[in-house]
């Protein structure tokens, strides 16, 4: 289960959270794992709710748009599941 803390995303942690989100999205593209997709959705919501600046809130918004594009573009069939 994904556990969200009450922490606020600051400028210091924002780059880490954004990089983690991009990595998770990259892994989803490789695996197509639905559990990973759910974790990304929860992570994006967590980031949005805890953004401490307009810069981080804007990054969350852009990542959400990118995530929607990734999940719509699931036209490549996978021959077998990939471990992640």
Tab-separated table of N, CA, C and O in Angstrom:
chain	number	residue	atom	x	y	z
A	1	UNK	N	0.840	-1.190	0.000
A	1	UNK	CA	0.000	0.000	0.000
A	1	UNK	C	0.873	1.237	0.000
A	1	UNK	O	1.948	1.252	0.585
A	2	UNK	N	0.398	2.260	-0.635
A	2	UNK	CA	1.109	3.524	-0.725
A	2	UNK	C	0.702	4.371	0.464
A	2	UNK	O	-0.467	4.611	0.694
A	3	UNK	N	1.653	4.821	1.234
A	3	UNK	CA	1.371	5.613	2.410
A	3	UNK	C	1.849	7.035	2.172
A	3	UNK	O	3.021	7.266	1.908
A	4	UNK	N	0.939	7.979	2.260
A	4	UNK	CA	1.299	9.385	2.081
A	4	UNK	C	1.450	10.028	3.448
A	4	UNK	O	0.614	9.866	4.318
A	5	UNK	N	2.526	10.735	3.619
A	5	UNK	CA	2.745	11.436	4.881
A	5	UNK	C	2.259	12.865	4.738
A	5	UNK	O	1.914	13.312	3.659
A	6	UNK	N	2.287	13.595	5.814
A	6	UNK	CA	1.876	14.985	5.788
A	6	UNK	C	2.970	15.917	5.335
A	6	UNK	O	2.842	17.127	5.443
A	7	UNK	N	4.063	15.404	4.822
A	7	UNK	CA	5.203	16.227	4.408
A	7	UNK	C	4.815	17.163	3.273
A	7	UNK	O	3.952	16.868	2.467
A	8	UNK	N	5.478	18.288	3.219
A	8	UNK	CA	5.294	19.262	2.150
A	8	UNK	C	6.455	19.141	1.177
A	8	UNK	O	7.593	18.959	1.581
A	9	UNK	N	6.141	19.235	-0.097
A	9	UNK	CA	7.193	19.193	-1.116
A	9	UNK	C	7.775	20.597	-1.238
A	9	UNK	O	7.076	21.543	-1.562
A	10	UNK	N	9.047	20.721	-0.967
A	10	UNK	CA	9.736	22.008	-1.037
A	10	UNK	C	10.641	22.036	-2.259
A	10	UNK	O	10.779	21.039	-2.965
A	11	UNK	N	11.287	23.153	-2.470
A	11	UNK	CA	12.217	23.268	-3.597
A	11	UNK	C	13.329	22.230	-3.492
A	11	UNK	O	13.791	21.696	-4.494
A	12	UNK	N	13.757	21.939	-2.270
A	12	UNK	CA	14.842	20.969	-2.077
A	12	UNK	C	14.410	19.557	-2.440
A	12	UNK	O	15.171	18.778	-2.990
A	13	UNK	N	13.176	19.193	-2.103
A	13	UNK	CA	12.705	17.829	-2.368
A	13	UNK	C	11.951	17.717	-3.689
A	13	UNK	O	11.763	16.616	-4.189
A	14	UNK	N	11.534	18.842	-4.246
A	14	UNK	CA	10.743	18.813	-5.472
A	14	UNK	C	11.433	18.139	-6.627
A	14	UNK	O	10.822	17.342	-7.343
A	15	UNK	N	12.715	18.427	-6.833
A	15	UNK	CA	13.452	17.800	-7.937
A	15	UNK	C	13.524	16.289	-7.763
A	15	UNK	O	13.430	15.550	-8.736
A	16	UNK	N	13.672	15.845	-6.544
A	16	UNK	CA	13.729	14.404	-6.274
A	16	UNK	C	12.384	13.765	-6.576
A	16	UNK	O	12.313	12.713	-7.221
A	17	UNK	N	11.302	14.392	-6.120
A	17	UNK	CA	9.965	13.849	-6.364
A	17	UNK	C	9.636	13.821	-7.850
A	17	UNK	O	9.037	12.865	-8.341
A	18	UNK	N	10.033	14.861	-8.574
A	18	UNK	CA	9.790	14.907	-10.017
A	18	UNK	C	10.600	13.827	-10.723
A	18	UNK	O	10.082	13.103	-11.582
A	19	UNK	N	11.860	13.669	-10.351
A	19	UNK	CA	12.702	12.623	-10.950
A	19	UNK	C	12.140	11.235	-10.655
A	19	UNK	O	12.135	10.363	-11.530
A	20	UNK	N	11.659	11.029	-9.435
A	20	UNK	CA	11.074	9.734	-9.079
A	20	UNK	C	9.835	9.458	-9.920
A	20	UNK	O	9.638	8.335	-10.400
A	21	UNK	N	9.023	10.469	-10.131
A	21	UNK	CA	7.818	10.305	-10.946
A	21	UNK	C	8.176	9.956	-12.380
A	21	UNK	O	7.578	9.052	-12.979
A	22	UNK	N	9.153	10.651	-12.935
A	22	UNK	CA	9.581	10.359	-14.309
A	22	UNK	C	10.129	8.940	-14.421
A	22	UNK	O	9.873	8.244	-15.407
A	23	UNK	N	10.863	8.492	-13.410
A	23	UNK	CA	11.399	7.130	-13.434
A	23	UNK	C	10.267	6.110	-13.373
A	23	UNK	O	10.272	5.124	-14.114
A	24	UNK	N	9.282	6.350	-12.509
A	24	UNK	CA	8.140	5.440	-12.419
A	24	UNK	C	7.375	5.383	-13.739
A	24	UNK	O	6.961	4.304	-14.183
A	25	UNK	N	7.216	6.516	-14.384
A	25	UNK	CA	6.529	6.545	-15.673
A	25	UNK	C	7.324	5.786	-16.733
A	25	UNK	O	6.751	5.060	-17.554
A	26	UNK	N	8.639	5.930	-16.697
A	26	UNK	CA	9.506	5.187	-17.612
A	26	UNK	C	9.345	3.679	-17.397
A	26	UNK	O	9.207	2.917	-18.357
A	27	UNK	N	9.351	3.259	-16.143
A	27	UNK	CA	9.188	1.829	-15.848
A	27	UNK	C	7.814	1.329	-16.277
A	27	UNK	O	7.673	0.212	-16.771
A	28	UNK	N	6.788	2.161	-16.123
A	28	UNK	CA	5.450	1.754	-16.568
A	28	UNK	C	5.439	1.531	-18.080
A	28	UNK	O	4.838	0.566	-18.558
A	29	UNK	N	6.110	2.419	-18.818
A	29	UNK	CA	6.177	2.244	-20.279
A	29	UNK	C	6.812	0.904	-20.640
A	29	UNK	O	6.457	0.286	-21.634
A	30	UNK	N	7.770	0.473	-19.838
A	30	UNK	CA	8.461	-0.791	-20.119
A	30	UNK	C	7.654	-2.007	-19.697
A	30	UNK	O	7.741	-3.050	-20.329
A	31	UNK	N	6.890	-1.891	-18.611
A	31	UNK	CA	6.229	-3.064	-18.042
A	31	UNK	C	4.738	-3.134	-18.287
A	31	UNK	O	4.183	-4.223	-18.367
A	32	UNK	N	4.060	-1.975	-18.343
A	32	UNK	CA	2.605	-1.977	-18.462
A	32	UNK	C	1.914	-2.463	-17.199
A	32	UNK	O	0.726	-2.797	-17.225
A	33	UNK	N	2.620	-2.474	-16.093
A	33	UNK	CA	2.096	-3.001	-14.828
A	33	UNK	C	0.995	-2.087	-14.274
A	33	UNK	O	1.220	-0.899	-14.034
A	34	UNK	N	-0.196	-2.641	-14.053
A	34	UNK	CA	-1.327	-1.856	-13.547
A	34	UNK	C	-1.095	-1.406	-12.104
A	34	UNK	O	-1.546	-0.340	-11.708
A	35	UNK	N	-0.398	-2.209	-11.296
A	35	UNK	CA	-0.094	-1.780	-9.924
A	35	UNK	C	0.825	-0.563	-9.934
A	35	UNK	O	0.656	0.358	-9.150
A	36	UNK	N	1.779	-0.574	-10.831
A	36	UNK	CA	2.684	0.563	-10.967
A	36	UNK	C	1.914	1.794	-11.450
A	36	UNK	O	2.139	2.904	-10.967
A	37	UNK	N	0.975	1.597	-12.358
A	37	UNK	CA	0.149	2.709	-12.836
A	37	UNK	C	-0.617	3.334	-11.678
A	37	UNK	O	-0.678	4.565	-11.551
A	38	UNK	N	-1.182	2.511	-10.820
A	38	UNK	CA	-1.926	3.028	-9.665
A	38	UNK	C	-0.995	3.787	-8.719
A	38	UNK	O	-1.359	4.838	-8.190
A	39	UNK	N	0.208	3.273	-8.516
A	39	UNK	CA	1.160	3.950	-7.652
A	39	UNK	C	1.521	5.324	-8.229
A	39	UNK	O	1.631	6.299	-7.486
A	40	UNK	N	1.681	5.427	-9.549
A	40	UNK	CA	1.997	6.703	-10.183
A	40	UNK	C	0.850	7.685	-9.966
A	40	UNK	O	1.073	8.847	-9.622
A	41	UNK	N	-0.378	7.216	-10.148
A	41	UNK	CA	-1.537	8.083	-9.930
A	41	UNK	C	-1.568	8.602	-8.495
A	41	UNK	O	-1.816	9.787	-8.257
A	42	UNK	N	-1.296	7.731	-7.536
A	42	UNK	CA	-1.286	8.133	-6.133
A	42	UNK	C	-0.135	9.103	-5.859
A	42	UNK	O	-0.299	10.070	-5.112
A	43	UNK	N	1.007	8.856	-6.464
A	43	UNK	CA	2.169	9.718	-6.270
A	43	UNK	C	1.901	11.120	-6.826
A	43	UNK	O	2.224	12.119	-6.184
A	44	UNK	N	1.281	11.188	-8.010
A	44	UNK	CA	0.950	12.488	-8.594
A	44	UNK	C	-0.039	13.244	-7.708
A	44	UNK	O	0.103	14.455	-7.501
A	45	UNK	N	-1.026	12.551	-7.173
A	45	UNK	CA	-1.998	13.200	-6.277
A	45	UNK	C	-1.306	13.682	-5.008
A	45	UNK	O	-1.571	14.796	-4.527
A	46	UNK	N	-0.413	12.855	-4.468
A	46	UNK	CA	0.340	13.223	-3.265
A	46	UNK	C	1.170	14.472	-3.528
A	46	UNK	O	1.185	15.405	-2.729
A	47	UNK	N	1.859	14.503	-4.666
A	47	UNK	CA	2.689	15.665	-5.008
A	47	UNK	C	1.826	16.925	-5.150
A	47	UNK	O	2.173	17.981	-4.646
A	48	UNK	N	0.719	16.791	-5.838
A	48	UNK	CA	-0.160	17.942	-6.057
A	48	UNK	C	-0.670	18.509	-4.736
A	48	UNK	O	-0.669	19.721	-4.526
A	49	UNK	N	-1.086	17.638	-3.848
A	49	UNK	CA	-1.646	18.075	-2.564
A	49	UNK	C	-0.618	18.729	-1.659
A	49	UNK	O	-0.984	19.478	-0.757
A	50	UNK	N	0.660	18.466	-1.876
A	50	UNK	CA	1.696	18.957	-0.968
A	50	UNK	C	2.668	19.956	-1.599
A	50	UNK	O	3.678	20.289	-1.002
A	51	UNK	N	2.355	20.415	-2.785
A	51	UNK	CA	3.229	21.382	-3.450
A	51	UNK	C	3.290	22.674	-2.638
A	51	UNK	O	2.269	23.212	-2.239
A	52	UNK	N	4.503	23.141	-2.407
A	52	UNK	CA	4.691	24.335	-1.576
A	52	UNK	C	4.948	25.599	-2.394
A	52	UNK	O	5.084	26.669	-1.817
A	53	UNK	N	5.019	25.469	-3.708
A	53	UNK	CA	5.285	26.646	-4.535
A	53	UNK	C	4.578	26.505	-5.877
A	53	UNK	O	4.256	25.386	-6.296
A	54	UNK	N	4.368	27.619	-6.563
A	54	UNK	CA	3.759	27.555	-7.897
A	54	UNK	C	4.601	26.738	-8.881
A	54	UNK	O	4.057	26.056	-9.742
A	55	UNK	N	5.938	26.797	-8.728
A	55	UNK	CA	6.829	26.027	-9.616
A	55	UNK	C	6.554	24.525	-9.480
A	55	UNK	O	6.439	23.813	-10.475
A	56	UNK	N	6.446	24.050	-8.261
A	56	UNK	CA	6.211	22.619	-8.038
A	56	UNK	C	4.793	22.239	-8.454
A	56	UNK	O	4.578	21.188	-9.061
A	57	UNK	N	3.819	23.100	-8.166
A	57	UNK	CA	2.443	22.833	-8.587
A	57	UNK	C	2.359	22.741	-10.108
A	57	UNK	O	1.672	21.862	-10.651
A	58	UNK	N	3.082	23.612	-10.817
A	58	UNK	CA	3.096	23.575	-12.280
A	58	UNK	C	3.758	22.296	-12.779
A	58	UNK	O	3.288	21.678	-13.734
A	59	UNK	N	4.828	21.880	-12.135
A	59	UNK	CA	5.496	20.625	-12.520
A	59	UNK	C	4.546	19.446	-12.331
A	59	UNK	O	4.488	18.547	-13.175
A	60	UNK	N	3.792	19.448	-11.242
A	60	UNK	CA	2.813	18.376	-11.002
A	60	UNK	C	1.752	18.360	-12.100
A	60	UNK	O	1.372	17.293	-12.590
A	61	UNK	N	1.296	19.538	-12.491
A	61	UNK	CA	0.288	19.637	-13.544
A	61	UNK	C	0.833	19.084	-14.858
A	61	UNK	O	0.175	18.296	-15.542
A	62	UNK	N	2.068	19.468	-15.206
A	62	UNK	CA	2.672	18.980	-16.451
A	62	UNK	C	2.901	17.471	-16.413
A	62	UNK	O	2.683	16.770	-17.407
A	63	UNK	N	3.330	16.951	-15.262
A	63	UNK	CA	3.518	15.502	-15.124
A	63	UNK	C	2.184	14.762	-15.270
A	63	UNK	O	2.135	13.679	-15.855
A	64	UNK	N	1.121	15.348	-14.750
A	64	UNK	CA	-0.197	14.719	-14.883
A	64	UNK	C	-0.616	14.648	-16.347
A	64	UNK	O	-1.165	13.635	-16.792
A	65	UNK	N	-0.351	15.718	-17.111
A	65	UNK	CA	-0.653	15.694	-18.548
A	65	UNK	C	0.185	14.631	-19.251
A	65	UNK	O	-0.306	13.885	-20.100
A	66	UNK	N	1.462	14.557	-18.904
A	66	UNK	CA	2.339	13.546	-19.512
A	66	UNK	C	1.864	12.140	-19.156
A	66	UNK	O	1.870	11.243	-19.996
A	67	UNK	N	1.446	11.956	-17.916
A	67	UNK	CA	0.965	10.644	-17.481
A	67	UNK	C	-0.270	10.233	-18.279
A	67	UNK	O	-0.384	9.099	-18.707
A	68	UNK	N	-1.183	11.151	-18.494
A	68	UNK	CA	-2.369	10.829	-19.293
A	68	UNK	C	-1.972	10.418	-20.699
A	68	UNK	O	-2.541	9.490	-21.266
A	69	UNK	N	-0.975	11.076	-21.271
A	69	UNK	CA	-0.499	10.718	-22.610
A	69	UNK	C	0.128	9.329	-22.617
A	69	UNK	O	-0.058	8.562	-23.557
A	70	UNK	N	0.850	9.002	-21.570
A	70	UNK	CA	1.488	7.675	-21.478
A	70	UNK	C	0.426	6.589	-21.392
A	70	UNK	O	0.514	5.572	-22.071
A	71	UNK	N	-0.581	6.788	-20.559
A	71	UNK	CA	-1.588	5.742	-20.361
A	71	UNK	C	-2.498	5.589	-21.569
A	71	UNK	O	-3.022	4.511	-21.809
A	72	UNK	N	-2.676	6.645	-22.361
A	72	UNK	CA	-3.484	6.551	-23.577
A	72	UNK	C	-2.722	5.801	-24.654
A	72	UNK	O	-3.289	5.057	-25.440
A	73	UNK	N	-1.403	5.946	-24.662
A	73	UNK	CA	-0.556	5.341	-25.694
A	73	UNK	C	-0.130	3.931	-25.286
A	73	UNK	O	1.044	3.634	-25.154
A	74	UNK	N	-1.099	3.057	-25.102
A	74	UNK	CA	-0.800	1.672	-24.748
A	74	UNK	C	-1.089	0.758	-25.928
A	74	UNK	O	-1.641	-0.319	-25.783
A	75	UNK	N	-0.698	1.189	-27.103
A	75	UNK	CA	-0.993	0.430	-28.307
A	75	UNK	C	0.053	-0.631	-28.610
A	75	UNK	O	-0.173	-1.487	-29.445
A	76	UNK	N	1.202	-0.591	-27.933
A	76	UNK	CA	2.269	-1.556	-28.200
A	76	UNK	C	1.983	-2.827	-27.402
A	76	UNK	O	1.960	-2.809	-26.179
A	77	UNK	N	1.708	-3.936	-28.095
A	77	UNK	CA	1.451	-5.177	-27.364
A	77	UNK	C	2.726	-5.701	-26.700
A	77	UNK	O	3.828	-5.572	-27.227
A	78	UNK	N	2.572	-6.261	-25.530
A	78	UNK	CA	3.701	-6.830	-24.806
A	78	UNK	C	3.624	-8.348	-24.896
A	78	UNK	O	2.589	-8.941	-24.606
A	79	UNK	N	4.707	-8.978	-25.298
A	79	UNK	CA	4.703	-10.430	-25.466
A	79	UNK	C	4.692	-11.166	-24.140
A	79	UNK	O	4.128	-12.243	-24.038
A	80	UNK	N	5.311	-10.592	-23.120
A	80	UNK	CA	5.321	-11.201	-21.792
A	80	UNK	C	5.572	-10.104	-20.767
A	80	UNK	O	6.149	-9.065	-21.077
A	81	UNK	N	5.143	-10.341	-19.538
A	81	UNK	CA	5.363	-9.308	-18.512
A	81	UNK	C	6.850	-9.099	-18.223
A	81	UNK	O	7.642	-10.023	-18.301
A	82	UNK	N	7.188	-7.870	-17.912
A	82	UNK	CA	8.547	-7.526	-17.550
A	82	UNK	C	8.607	-7.312	-16.050
A	82	UNK	O	7.755	-6.644	-15.490
A	83	UNK	N	9.597	-7.885	-15.413
A	83	UNK	CA	9.760	-7.673	-13.972
A	83	UNK	C	10.341	-6.309	-13.737
A	83	UNK	O	11.166	-5.830	-14.485
A	84	UNK	N	9.928	-5.671	-12.650
A	84	UNK	CA	10.476	-4.356	-12.316
A	84	UNK	C	10.848	-4.260	-10.894
A	84	UNK	O	11.204	-4.939	-10.149
